Tab-separated table of C-alpha atoms in Angstrom:
chain	number	residue	atom	x	y	z
D	1	MET	CA	0.000	0.000	0.000
D	2	ILE	CA	1.356	3.387	-1.026
D	3	MET	CA	0.120	6.681	0.501
D	4	LYS	CA	-0.126	9.729	-1.772
D	5	ASN	CA	-1.952	12.973	-0.934
D	6	ASN	CA	-4.009	11.242	1.757
D	7	THR	CA	-5.046	8.569	-0.754
D	8	SER	CA	-3.956	4.952	-0.354
D	9	GLU	CA	-3.007	3.193	-3.554
D	10	LEU	CA	-3.275	-0.576	-3.583
D	11	THR	CA	-3.631	-3.585	-5.862
D	12	CYS	CA	-6.733	-5.698	-5.486
D	13	ILE	CA	-6.104	-9.394	-4.777
D	14	GLU	CA	-9.678	-10.625	-5.176
D	15	CYS	CA	-9.265	-11.885	-8.732
D	16	PRO	CA	-6.580	-12.248	-11.402
D	17	LYS	CA	-7.376	-8.822	-12.879
D	18	GLY	CA	-5.473	-7.015	-10.105
D	19	CYS	CA	-7.282	-3.655	-10.296
D	20	LYS	CA	-5.434	-0.568	-9.002
D	21	LEU	CA	-7.525	0.778	-6.136
D	22	PHE	CA	-7.514	4.198	-4.508
D	23	VAL	CA	-8.905	4.807	-1.039
D	24	GLY	CA	-9.457	8.381	0.125
D	25	LYS	CA	-11.963	10.133	2.360
D	26	ASP	CA	-15.007	12.118	1.342
D	27	GLU	CA	-15.888	15.485	2.978
D	28	ASN	CA	-17.579	13.661	5.891
D	29	GLY	CA	-14.464	11.637	6.587
D	30	LYS	CA	-16.002	8.437	5.209
D	31	LEU	CA	-13.724	6.073	3.239
D	32	LYS	CA	-14.228	6.331	-0.491
D	33	VAL	CA	-12.897	3.756	-2.964
D	34	SER	CA	-12.223	4.234	-6.652
D	35	GLY	CA	-10.604	2.139	-9.364
D	36	HIS	CA	-12.508	-1.020	-8.452
D	37	SER	CA	-14.554	-2.864	-11.043
D	38	CYS	CA	-16.704	-4.885	-8.652
D	39	LEU	CA	-18.109	-4.869	-5.119
D	40	LYS	CA	-15.487	-7.369	-3.940
D	41	GLY	CA	-12.816	-4.839	-4.848
D	42	GLU	CA	-14.513	-2.096	-2.879
D	43	LYS	CA	-14.802	-4.309	0.197
D	44	TYR	CA	-11.203	-5.445	-0.166
D	45	ALA	CA	-9.952	-1.843	-0.290
D	46	ILE	CA	-11.837	-0.823	2.861
D	47	ASP	CA	-10.702	-3.959	4.748
D	48	GLU	CA	-7.150	-3.374	3.590
D	49	VAL	CA	-7.100	0.151	5.016
D	50	ASN	CA	-8.874	-0.752	8.247
D	51	SER	CA	-7.505	-4.212	9.022
D	52	PRO	CA	-6.176	-6.467	6.280
D	53	VAL	CA	-7.429	-10.048	6.129
D	54	ARG	CA	-6.231	-13.087	4.153
D	55	ILE	CA	-7.413	-16.632	3.518
D	56	LEU	CA	-4.761	-18.933	5.005
D	57	THR	CA	-4.055	-22.274	3.386
D	58	SER	CA	-1.620	-24.893	4.600
D	59	THR	CA	-1.387	-28.626	5.247
D	60	VAL	CA	-1.769	-30.792	8.324
D	61	ARG	CA	0.030	-34.043	8.928
D	62	ALA	CA	-1.902	-37.265	8.372
D	63	VAL	CA	-1.222	-40.694	9.851
D	64	GLY	CA	-2.849	-43.790	8.401
D	65	LEU	CA	-4.240	-41.982	5.355
D	66	VAL	CA	-3.287	-42.579	1.724
D	67	GLU	CA	-1.511	-39.198	1.622
D	68	SER	CA	1.022	-37.820	4.116
D	69	MET	CA	-0.524	-34.364	4.240
D	70	VAL	CA	-4.089	-33.044	4.157
D	71	PRO	CA	-4.540	-29.587	2.599
D	72	VAL	CA	-6.584	-27.157	4.705
D	73	ARG	CA	-7.891	-23.597	4.494
D	74	THR	CA	-9.610	-21.085	6.683
D	75	SER	CA	-13.258	-20.969	5.658
D	76	ARG	CA	-13.047	-17.167	5.645
D	77	PRO	CA	-10.227	-14.649	5.590
D	78	ILE	CA	-8.504	-14.112	8.949
D	79	PRO	CA	-6.540	-11.061	10.168
D	80	ARG	CA	-3.256	-10.828	8.311
D	81	ASP	CA	-1.459	-10.220	11.622
D	82	SER	CA	-2.517	-13.644	12.854
D	83	LEU	CA	-1.122	-15.732	9.978
D	84	PHE	CA	1.979	-16.918	11.799
D	85	SER	CA	0.227	-17.823	15.040
D	86	ALA	CA	-2.371	-19.629	12.925
D	87	MET	CA	0.439	-21.615	11.282
D	88	GLU	CA	1.698	-22.688	14.723
D	89	LEU	CA	-1.739	-24.012	15.566
D	90	ILE	CA	-2.045	-25.820	12.210
D	91	LYS	CA	1.343	-27.490	12.716
D	92	SER	CA	0.206	-28.909	16.047
D	93	ILE	CA	-2.615	-30.913	14.429
D	94	THR	CA	-2.379	-34.548	13.297
D	95	LEU	CA	-5.244	-36.293	11.529
D	96	ASN	CA	-5.632	-40.050	11.767
D	97	SER	CA	-8.836	-40.844	9.955
D	98	ALA	CA	-10.276	-40.202	6.520
D	99	VAL	CA	-11.426	-36.664	5.704
D	100	GLU	CA	-13.951	-35.275	3.243
D	101	CYS	CA	-13.353	-32.097	1.273
D	102	GLY	CA	-15.088	-29.339	3.261
D	103	GLN	CA	-14.976	-31.225	6.578
D	104	VAL	CA	-14.331	-28.962	9.568
D	105	ILE	CA	-11.004	-29.762	11.236
D	106	VAL	CA	-11.093	-26.952	13.824
D	107	ASN	CA	-14.256	-25.109	14.795
D	108	ASN	CA	-13.973	-21.380	15.572
D	109	PHE	CA	-10.383	-21.455	14.459
D	110	MET	CA	-8.104	-19.209	16.573
D	111	GLY	CA	-11.178	-18.284	18.588
D	112	LEU	CA	-12.582	-16.439	15.590
D	113	THR	CA	-16.342	-16.681	15.327
D	114	ASP	CA	-17.561	-17.888	11.921
D	115	VAL	CA	-14.108	-19.115	10.898
D	116	ASP	CA	-13.369	-22.823	10.646
D	117	LEU	CA	-10.298	-24.667	9.506
D	118	VAL	CA	-11.543	-27.064	6.817
D	119	ALA	CA	-10.023	-29.855	4.732
D	120	THR	CA	-9.825	-29.016	1.032
D	121	ARG	CA	-9.512	-32.539	-0.340
D	122	SER	CA	-11.154	-35.881	0.378
D	123	ILE	CA	-8.483	-38.350	1.485
D	124	ASN	CA	-9.173	-41.951	2.426
D	125	ASN	CA	-7.702	-44.223	5.049
D	126	VAL	CA	-4.950	-46.578	3.899
A	1	MET	CA	0.827	-52.846	-33.384
A	2	ARG	CA	0.244	-56.162	-31.610
A	3	PRO	CA	-0.310	-56.147	-27.882
A	4	LEU	CA	3.038	-56.749	-26.190
A	5	PHE	CA	2.016	-60.053	-24.669
A	6	GLY	CA	-0.307	-61.459	-27.341
A	7	GLY	CA	-4.090	-61.509	-27.308
A	8	ILE	CA	-6.474	-59.380	-29.323
A	9	MET	CA	-6.090	-55.647	-29.021
A	10	LYS	CA	-9.155	-54.072	-27.423
A	11	THR	CA	-10.700	-51.007	-29.025
A	12	ARG	CA	-12.086	-48.206	-26.900
A	13	ASP	CA	-14.217	-45.324	-28.158
A	14	LEU	CA	-12.315	-42.609	-26.300
A	15	ILE	CA	-9.112	-42.806	-24.332
A	16	ILE	CA	-7.975	-39.757	-22.391
A	17	VAL	CA	-4.391	-39.573	-21.174
A	18	GLY	CA	-4.033	-37.471	-18.027
A	19	GLY	CA	-6.396	-37.152	-15.063
A	20	GLY	CA	-5.735	-33.530	-14.163
A	21	PRO	CA	-8.172	-30.667	-14.725
A	22	ALA	CA	-7.913	-30.932	-18.516
A	23	GLY	CA	-8.468	-34.693	-18.757
A	24	MET	CA	-11.309	-34.684	-16.237
A	25	ALA	CA	-13.139	-31.792	-17.960
A	26	ALA	CA	-12.730	-33.492	-21.338
A	27	ALA	CA	-13.998	-36.832	-19.989
A	28	LEU	CA	-17.076	-35.332	-18.336
A	29	LYS	CA	-18.001	-33.294	-21.401
A	30	ALA	CA	-17.505	-36.233	-23.775
A	31	SER	CA	-19.802	-38.306	-21.563
A	32	GLU	CA	-22.370	-35.510	-21.546
A	33	CYS	CA	-22.168	-35.473	-25.352
A	34	GLY	CA	-23.077	-39.161	-25.487
A	35	VAL	CA	-19.759	-41.011	-25.527
A	36	LYS	CA	-20.372	-44.218	-23.563
A	37	ASP	CA	-16.951	-45.851	-23.475
A	38	ILE	CA	-14.334	-43.539	-22.003
A	39	LEU	CA	-11.081	-44.698	-20.458
A	40	LEU	CA	-9.251	-42.076	-18.389
A	41	LEU	CA	-5.600	-42.907	-17.703
A	42	GLU	CA	-3.712	-41.213	-14.871
A	43	ARG	CA	-0.096	-41.967	-14.049
A	44	SER	CA	-0.206	-40.987	-10.379
A	45	ARG	CA	-2.248	-42.716	-7.683
A	46	PHE	CA	-4.956	-40.048	-7.696
A	47	LEU	CA	-6.896	-37.879	-10.080
A	48	GLY	CA	-6.459	-34.118	-9.828
A	49	GLY	CA	-3.056	-33.592	-11.376
A	50	ILE	CA	-1.006	-30.609	-10.330
A	51	LEU	CA	-4.008	-29.042	-8.546
A	52	ASN	CA	-3.469	-31.414	-5.619
A	53	GLN	CA	-0.254	-29.632	-4.710
A	54	CYS	CA	-1.598	-26.123	-5.448
A	55	ILE	CA	-3.155	-25.725	-1.998
A	56	HIS	CA	-3.406	-21.903	-2.256
A	57	PRO	CA	-6.663	-20.104	-3.066
A	58	GLY	CA	-7.403	-18.290	-6.312
A	59	PHE	CA	-8.935	-20.997	-8.476
A	60	GLY	CA	-12.462	-21.140	-9.811
A	61	LEU	CA	-13.511	-17.506	-9.632
A	62	ASP	CA	-14.297	-17.538	-13.325
A	63	TYR	CA	-15.710	-21.066	-13.742
A	64	PHE	CA	-17.519	-21.494	-10.405
A	65	ASP	CA	-17.810	-17.846	-9.331
A	66	GLU	CA	-16.177	-18.855	-6.028
A	67	VAL	CA	-12.682	-18.658	-4.600
A	68	LEU	CA	-11.383	-22.211	-4.298
A	69	THR	CA	-8.044	-23.811	-3.530
A	70	GLY	CA	-6.511	-26.153	-6.109
A	71	PRO	CA	-7.577	-29.364	-4.323
A	72	GLU	CA	-11.130	-28.036	-3.878
A	73	TYR	CA	-11.333	-27.154	-7.558
A	74	ALA	CA	-10.090	-30.633	-8.487
A	75	GLN	CA	-12.392	-32.386	-6.012
A	76	ARG	CA	-15.503	-31.096	-7.786
A	77	PHE	CA	-14.389	-32.847	-10.971
A	78	VAL	CA	-12.994	-35.959	-9.251
A	79	ASP	CA	-16.361	-36.620	-7.567
A	80	LYS	CA	-18.214	-36.189	-10.864
A	81	VAL	CA	-15.800	-38.427	-12.773
A	82	PHE	CA	-16.199	-41.289	-10.289
A	83	ALA	CA	-19.983	-40.890	-10.385
A	84	ASP	CA	-20.081	-41.053	-14.197
A	85	LYS	CA	-20.870	-44.561	-15.466
A	86	ASN	CA	-19.442	-43.821	-18.907
A	87	ILE	CA	-15.974	-43.123	-17.537
A	88	GLU	CA	-13.580	-45.870	-16.459
A	89	VAL	CA	-10.680	-44.508	-14.411
A	90	ALA	CA	-7.283	-46.223	-14.359
A	91	THR	CA	-4.801	-44.690	-11.909
A	92	SER	CA	-1.117	-45.637	-11.637
A	93	ALA	CA	-1.426	-46.122	-15.400
A	94	PHE	CA	1.567	-44.852	-17.323
A	95	VAL	CA	1.463	-44.617	-21.114
A	96	VAL	CA	4.762	-45.660	-22.647
A	97	LYS	CA	3.947	-45.947	-26.330
A	98	LEU	CA	1.650	-44.297	-28.863
A	99	ASN	CA	1.483	-44.626	-32.646
A	100	GLU	CA	-0.236	-42.800	-35.520
A	101	HIS	CA	-3.164	-45.278	-35.469
A	102	LYS	CA	-4.029	-44.109	-31.952
A	103	GLU	CA	-2.861	-47.402	-30.488
A	104	LEU	CA	-1.338	-46.969	-27.079
A	105	THR	CA	0.458	-49.136	-24.573
A	106	PHE	CA	0.395	-48.414	-20.892
A	107	LEU	CA	1.734	-49.920	-17.704
A	108	ARG	CA	-0.508	-50.421	-14.701
A	109	PRO	CA	0.188	-52.366	-11.532
A	110	GLY	CA	1.032	-55.898	-12.610
A	111	LYS	CA	0.037	-55.385	-16.243
A	112	VAL	CA	1.010	-54.031	-19.641
A	113	GLU	CA	-1.991	-53.193	-21.806
A	114	THR	CA	-2.388	-52.073	-25.400
A	115	PHE	CA	-5.609	-50.461	-26.580
A	116	LYS	CA	-6.672	-48.896	-29.826
A	117	ALA	CA	-8.582	-45.649	-29.359
A	118	LYS	CA	-11.159	-44.573	-31.937
A	119	SER	CA	-10.578	-41.098	-30.573
A	120	LEU	CA	-7.851	-39.942	-28.242
A	121	ILE	CA	-7.472	-36.885	-26.036
A	122	MET	CA	-4.038	-36.074	-24.696
A	123	ALA	CA	-4.198	-34.027	-21.498
A	124	THR	CA	-0.660	-34.615	-20.332
A	125	GLY	CA	0.055	-31.171	-18.882
A	126	CYS	CA	3.486	-29.661	-18.639
A	127	ARG	CA	6.739	-29.864	-16.728
A	128	GLU	CA	9.000	-27.202	-15.267
A	129	ARG	CA	11.977	-25.649	-16.950
A	130	THR	CA	15.076	-26.356	-14.908
A	131	ARG	CA	18.282	-24.631	-13.893
A	132	GLU	CA	20.022	-26.300	-16.843
A	133	MET	CA	17.766	-24.413	-19.277
A	134	ILE	CA	18.758	-20.939	-18.123
A	135	PRO	CA	22.282	-19.588	-18.166
A	136	VAL	CA	23.306	-19.736	-14.486
A	137	SER	CA	26.958	-20.360	-13.744
A	138	GLY	CA	28.278	-22.011	-10.652
A	139	THR	CA	28.687	-25.306	-8.924
A	140	ARG	CA	26.121	-28.080	-8.770
A	141	PRO	CA	25.388	-28.464	-5.067
A	142	ALA	CA	22.255	-29.843	-3.439
A	143	GLY	CA	19.558	-27.285	-2.728
A	144	ILE	CA	18.528	-26.183	-6.218
A	145	PHE	CA	14.915	-27.066	-6.985
A	146	PRO	CA	12.315	-26.197	-9.585
A	147	ALA	CA	9.691	-24.234	-7.611
A	148	GLY	CA	6.899	-26.706	-8.354
A	149	LEU	CA	9.011	-29.601	-7.069
A	150	ALA	CA	9.584	-27.702	-3.823
A	151	GLN	CA	5.826	-27.160	-3.706
A	152	LYS	CA	5.283	-30.898	-3.948
A	153	MET	CA	7.856	-31.581	-1.212
A	154	ILE	CA	6.175	-29.162	1.207
A	155	ASN	CA	2.502	-29.657	0.383
A	156	MET	CA	2.395	-33.354	-0.465
A	157	GLU	CA	5.388	-34.954	1.271
A	158	GLY	CA	5.420	-32.632	4.266
A	159	PHE	CA	9.026	-31.538	4.555
A	160	LEU	CA	10.745	-28.217	4.049
A	161	PRO	CA	13.579	-28.479	1.534
A	162	GLY	CA	15.521	-25.456	2.834
A	163	ASN	CA	15.680	-22.590	5.308
A	164	LYS	CA	17.260	-19.628	3.526
A	165	VAL	CA	15.807	-19.277	0.078
A	166	VAL	CA	16.498	-17.243	-3.060
A	167	ILE	CA	14.028	-17.537	-5.931
A	168	ILE	CA	14.972	-17.136	-9.578
A	169	GLY	CA	12.081	-15.825	-11.670
A	170	SER	CA	8.913	-14.051	-10.577
A	171	GLY	CA	6.328	-16.277	-12.249
A	172	ASP	CA	3.287	-17.190	-10.196
A	173	ILE	CA	4.706	-20.484	-8.927
A	174	GLY	CA	7.807	-18.708	-7.616
A	175	LEU	CA	5.709	-16.042	-5.884
A	176	ILE	CA	3.344	-18.596	-4.363
A	177	MET	CA	6.300	-20.597	-3.072
A	178	ALA	CA	7.922	-17.512	-1.549
A	179	ARG	CA	4.868	-17.133	0.691
A	180	ARG	CA	4.663	-20.848	1.390
A	181	PHE	CA	8.289	-21.055	2.549
A	182	VAL	CA	7.837	-18.002	4.795
A	183	LEU	CA	4.682	-19.394	6.370
A	184	GLU	CA	6.538	-22.662	7.039
A	185	GLY	CA	9.231	-20.737	8.903
A	186	ALA	CA	11.911	-20.290	6.238
A	187	ASP	CA	13.614	-17.012	5.419
A	188	VAL	CA	12.996	-16.002	1.806
A	189	LYS	CA	15.818	-13.596	1.020
A	190	ALA	CA	14.879	-12.369	-2.445
A	191	VAL	CA	13.134	-12.974	-5.729
A	192	ILE	CA	15.421	-12.238	-8.674
A	193	GLU	CA	13.781	-11.329	-12.003
A	194	ILE	CA	15.816	-10.599	-15.117
A	195	GLN	CA	12.940	-8.772	-16.846
A	196	SER	CA	11.726	-5.328	-15.770
A	197	SER	CA	8.297	-6.583	-14.769
A	198	THR	CA	6.823	-9.743	-13.325
A	199	LYS	CA	5.185	-12.473	-15.378
A	200	GLY	CA	3.140	-13.340	-12.315
A	201	LEU	CA	-0.209	-11.832	-11.406
A	202	ALA	CA	-0.194	-8.456	-9.642
A	203	ARG	CA	-2.189	-9.908	-6.772
A	204	ASN	CA	0.511	-12.493	-6.127
A	205	VAL	CA	3.176	-9.809	-5.852
A	206	VAL	CA	0.976	-8.151	-3.195
A	207	GLN	CA	-0.135	-11.154	-1.161
A	208	CYS	CA	2.974	-13.321	-1.535
A	209	LEU	CA	5.842	-10.810	-1.457
A	210	GLU	CA	4.685	-7.420	-0.133
A	211	ASP	CA	2.707	-8.985	2.741
A	212	PHE	CA	5.958	-10.536	3.983
A	213	ASN	CA	8.416	-7.805	2.955
A	214	ILE	CA	10.263	-10.060	0.518
A	215	PRO	CA	12.431	-8.001	-1.841
A	216	LEU	CA	11.850	-8.395	-5.598
A	217	TYR	CA	14.792	-7.380	-7.772
A	218	PHE	CA	13.910	-6.559	-11.382
A	219	ARG	CA	16.626	-6.442	-14.051
A	220	HIS	CA	18.840	-8.635	-11.892
A	221	LYS	CA	20.133	-12.121	-12.408
A	222	ILE	CA	21.994	-14.793	-10.490
A	223	ALA	CA	25.532	-14.648	-11.826
A	224	PHE	CA	26.855	-17.583	-9.830
A	225	ILE	CA	25.641	-20.281	-7.470
A	226	HIS	CA	28.242	-21.095	-4.795
A	227	GLY	CA	28.512	-24.168	-2.620
A	228	LYS	CA	30.307	-27.482	-2.426
A	229	ASP	CA	27.803	-30.028	-1.123
A	230	ARG	CA	24.933	-27.663	-0.390
A	231	VAL	CA	24.153	-24.202	-1.769
A	232	GLU	CA	26.019	-21.634	0.348
A	233	LYS	CA	25.337	-18.335	-1.395
A	234	VAL	CA	24.495	-16.740	-4.738
A	235	SER	CA	26.077	-13.810	-6.559
A	236	VAL	CA	23.540	-11.373	-7.964
A	237	VAL	CA	24.217	-8.755	-10.613
A	238	LYS	CA	22.166	-5.996	-12.226
A	239	VAL	CA	21.741	-6.262	-16.006
A	240	ASP	CA	21.178	-3.644	-18.698
A	241	GLU	CA	18.357	-3.643	-21.243
A	242	LYS	CA	20.300	-6.172	-23.341
A	243	PHE	CA	20.588	-8.420	-20.257
A	244	LYS	CA	24.363	-7.777	-20.043
A	245	ASP	CA	25.893	-7.657	-16.550
A	246	ILE	CA	26.534	-4.137	-15.251
A	247	SER	CA	29.922	-4.275	-13.579
A	248	GLY	CA	30.187	-2.923	-10.078
A	249	THR	CA	26.616	-3.907	-9.216
A	250	GLU	CA	27.386	-7.396	-7.904
A	251	PHE	CA	26.308	-8.459	-4.435
A	252	GLU	CA	25.989	-11.756	-2.627
A	253	ILE	CA	23.123	-13.364	-0.768
A	254	GLU	CA	23.765	-16.121	1.735
A	255	CYS	CA	21.287	-18.974	1.254
A	256	ASP	CA	20.971	-22.764	1.323
A	257	THR	CA	18.267	-23.099	-1.308
A	258	VAL	CA	17.646	-21.756	-4.793
A	259	LEU	CA	14.213	-22.159	-6.345
A	260	VAL	CA	13.956	-21.934	-10.099
A	261	SER	CA	10.652	-20.602	-11.429
A	262	VAL	CA	11.370	-19.879	-15.050
A	263	GLY	CA	8.489	-21.275	-17.019
A	264	LEU	CA	6.791	-24.456	-18.099
A	265	ILE	CA	7.183	-26.803	-21.053
A	266	PRO	CA	4.165	-28.645	-22.494
A	267	GLU	CA	4.695	-32.405	-22.290
A	268	ASN	CA	4.144	-33.869	-25.725
A	269	GLU	CA	6.653	-36.681	-26.127
A	270	LEU	CA	3.918	-39.277	-26.687
A	271	ILE	CA	2.304	-37.526	-29.639
A	272	GLU	CA	5.750	-36.793	-30.983
A	273	MET	CA	6.377	-40.555	-30.830
A	274	ALA	CA	3.175	-40.996	-32.853
A	275	GLY	CA	4.500	-38.673	-35.553
A	276	VAL	CA	2.512	-35.518	-34.744
A	277	SER	CA	4.255	-32.352	-35.966
A	278	ILE	CA	5.580	-30.412	-32.991
A	279	ASP	CA	6.596	-26.767	-32.934
A	280	SER	CA	10.084	-26.976	-31.476
A	281	ALA	CA	9.934	-23.452	-30.036
A	282	THR	CA	6.958	-24.175	-27.790
A	283	ASN	CA	6.938	-28.006	-27.681
A	284	THR	CA	3.255	-27.883	-28.625
A	285	PRO	CA	1.530	-29.576	-31.587
A	286	VAL	CA	1.372	-27.620	-34.831
A	287	SER	CA	-2.305	-26.801	-34.869
A	288	SER	CA	-4.853	-25.093	-37.101
A	289	ALA	CA	-7.690	-24.940	-34.572
A	290	LEU	CA	-8.081	-25.266	-30.785
A	291	ASN	CA	-7.045	-28.700	-29.437
A	292	THR	CA	-6.268	-30.183	-32.854
A	293	CYS	CA	-3.052	-31.627	-34.246
A	294	SER	CA	-1.891	-33.321	-37.428
A	295	ILE	CA	-3.605	-36.649	-36.606
A	296	SER	CA	-7.354	-36.579	-37.061
A	297	GLY	CA	-9.377	-37.725	-34.071
A	298	LEU	CA	-6.447	-37.012	-31.761
A	299	PHE	CA	-7.011	-33.957	-29.612
A	300	VAL	CA	-4.588	-32.222	-27.269
A	301	CYS	CA	-5.938	-30.040	-24.473
A	302	GLY	CA	-4.944	-28.124	-21.368
A	303	ASN	CA	-1.336	-27.254	-20.672
A	304	SER	CA	-0.042	-29.791	-23.179
A	305	TYR	CA	-1.818	-27.813	-25.919
A	306	LYS	CA	-0.583	-24.456	-24.635
A	307	ILE	CA	0.439	-23.031	-21.267
A	308	TYR	CA	-2.560	-21.473	-19.529
A	309	ASP	CA	-2.465	-18.863	-16.767
A	310	LEU	CA	-5.751	-19.966	-15.210
A	311	VAL	CA	-7.161	-23.426	-14.638
A	312	ASP	CA	-10.655	-22.074	-15.299
A	313	ASN	CA	-9.646	-21.613	-18.924
A	314	VAL	CA	-8.079	-25.076	-19.037
A	315	THR	CA	-11.438	-26.479	-17.989
A	316	LYS	CA	-13.403	-24.506	-20.579
A	317	ASP	CA	-11.088	-25.346	-23.475
A	318	SER	CA	-10.808	-28.989	-22.435
A	319	GLU	CA	-14.594	-29.318	-22.377
A	320	ILE	CA	-14.403	-28.298	-26.003
A	321	ALA	CA	-11.937	-31.170	-26.571
A	322	GLY	CA	-14.519	-33.544	-25.084
A	323	GLU	CA	-17.112	-32.198	-27.519
A	324	GLN	CA	-14.685	-32.433	-30.422
A	325	ALA	CA	-14.003	-36.090	-29.641
A	326	ALA	CA	-17.744	-36.813	-29.433
A	327	VAL	CA	-18.368	-35.124	-32.768
A	328	PHE	CA	-15.465	-37.026	-34.312
A	329	LEU	CA	-16.780	-40.342	-33.015
A	330	ASN	CA	-20.238	-39.582	-34.431
A	331	SER	CA	-19.130	-38.383	-37.826
A	332	VAL	CA	-16.086	-40.452	-38.756
A	333	VAL	CA	-16.410	-43.692	-36.840
A	334	LYS	CA	-19.514	-45.658	-37.670
């Protein structure tokens, strides 16, 4: 994020287009976004200025499954500041029975309401 | 061609080689278009192809209007393929021979089989360019990996191949792996790009490099890789617009790992074996229309036809290959 004349300049990460976004303030001090080509972009820009969030994906170790690792994701974006502590938590998990794609591995992940850690691939037992 | 170990060669209506996103999309579409006898061959143990190791999000926004990870995107097709009665799936099936009559031989556990395909779709994907294909001087220590191989080591095998990493090339795979290494606790020292802009998506520069303060050097190259048994450091130099070293700009970065992310090569050795004309510059079939090559009834789709930026487009174009095979089977083969 670059600041210029009280306007933040950023690149949208919502889709491959990568729109250049500008966030300034209107006369009432409310955040005002331009450069976006969809509503996702507008929301991204406001989140990015207030408190950036990211979807975290990683893998958890599996024992007794046909693969060594099970890919996982956060069901929703989590605060960018919490990515590394989230990784610590993910590394502490071991799965030992088959998982379905979309199955919740950790409910209320990191104590965040409405965020689960979910498996992103169905993997069978050996 | 006679089957290797005698017997009568079986004929199948449609054989598809490769069970990644391209092969699965082609198989499902061909079935939808009325093809009843489809054999899908996959060399690894599972369908899904490279998507299984691409655990990051960013797939499917175009095709599904949702943000999916690679495995999630693949899973939607895997489930449909296994539910489709017209599609027979053979995993751990490795094609070793193909001729101009669309007769192919493949190995599967305990067996060698030869089938004749009335129509054939090749969805064999691509492989990574390696350090040997770019001019990088230096020794040949351990610790130099194509970025996608490192991705497989971390995401599929579950080990980290290095701790202090320099990445050559700023393509998407390199950028994605920069973030992945950092999240796994490694120190990514730099991404070195010889061009003056990135080939990767702008959003990946933001969320993979800028989020983690990883420096990206444009117009720089690795002049030398140092190290006896393991990579110890790299020499970096700035280059001019003709990619010549600018003297006095050299600096060194201490590292134990070099990732090479310098492009992909379509894998087309099987159709080359069958006599299909190949463009040597791109390693893709010489082609007059999407998915076609010089053998009629043989279609090539996905990254083996051309390198795609987005899997969504692989799916769409490979569905067309499925349709093309169905049309061919209806019109030519009676």
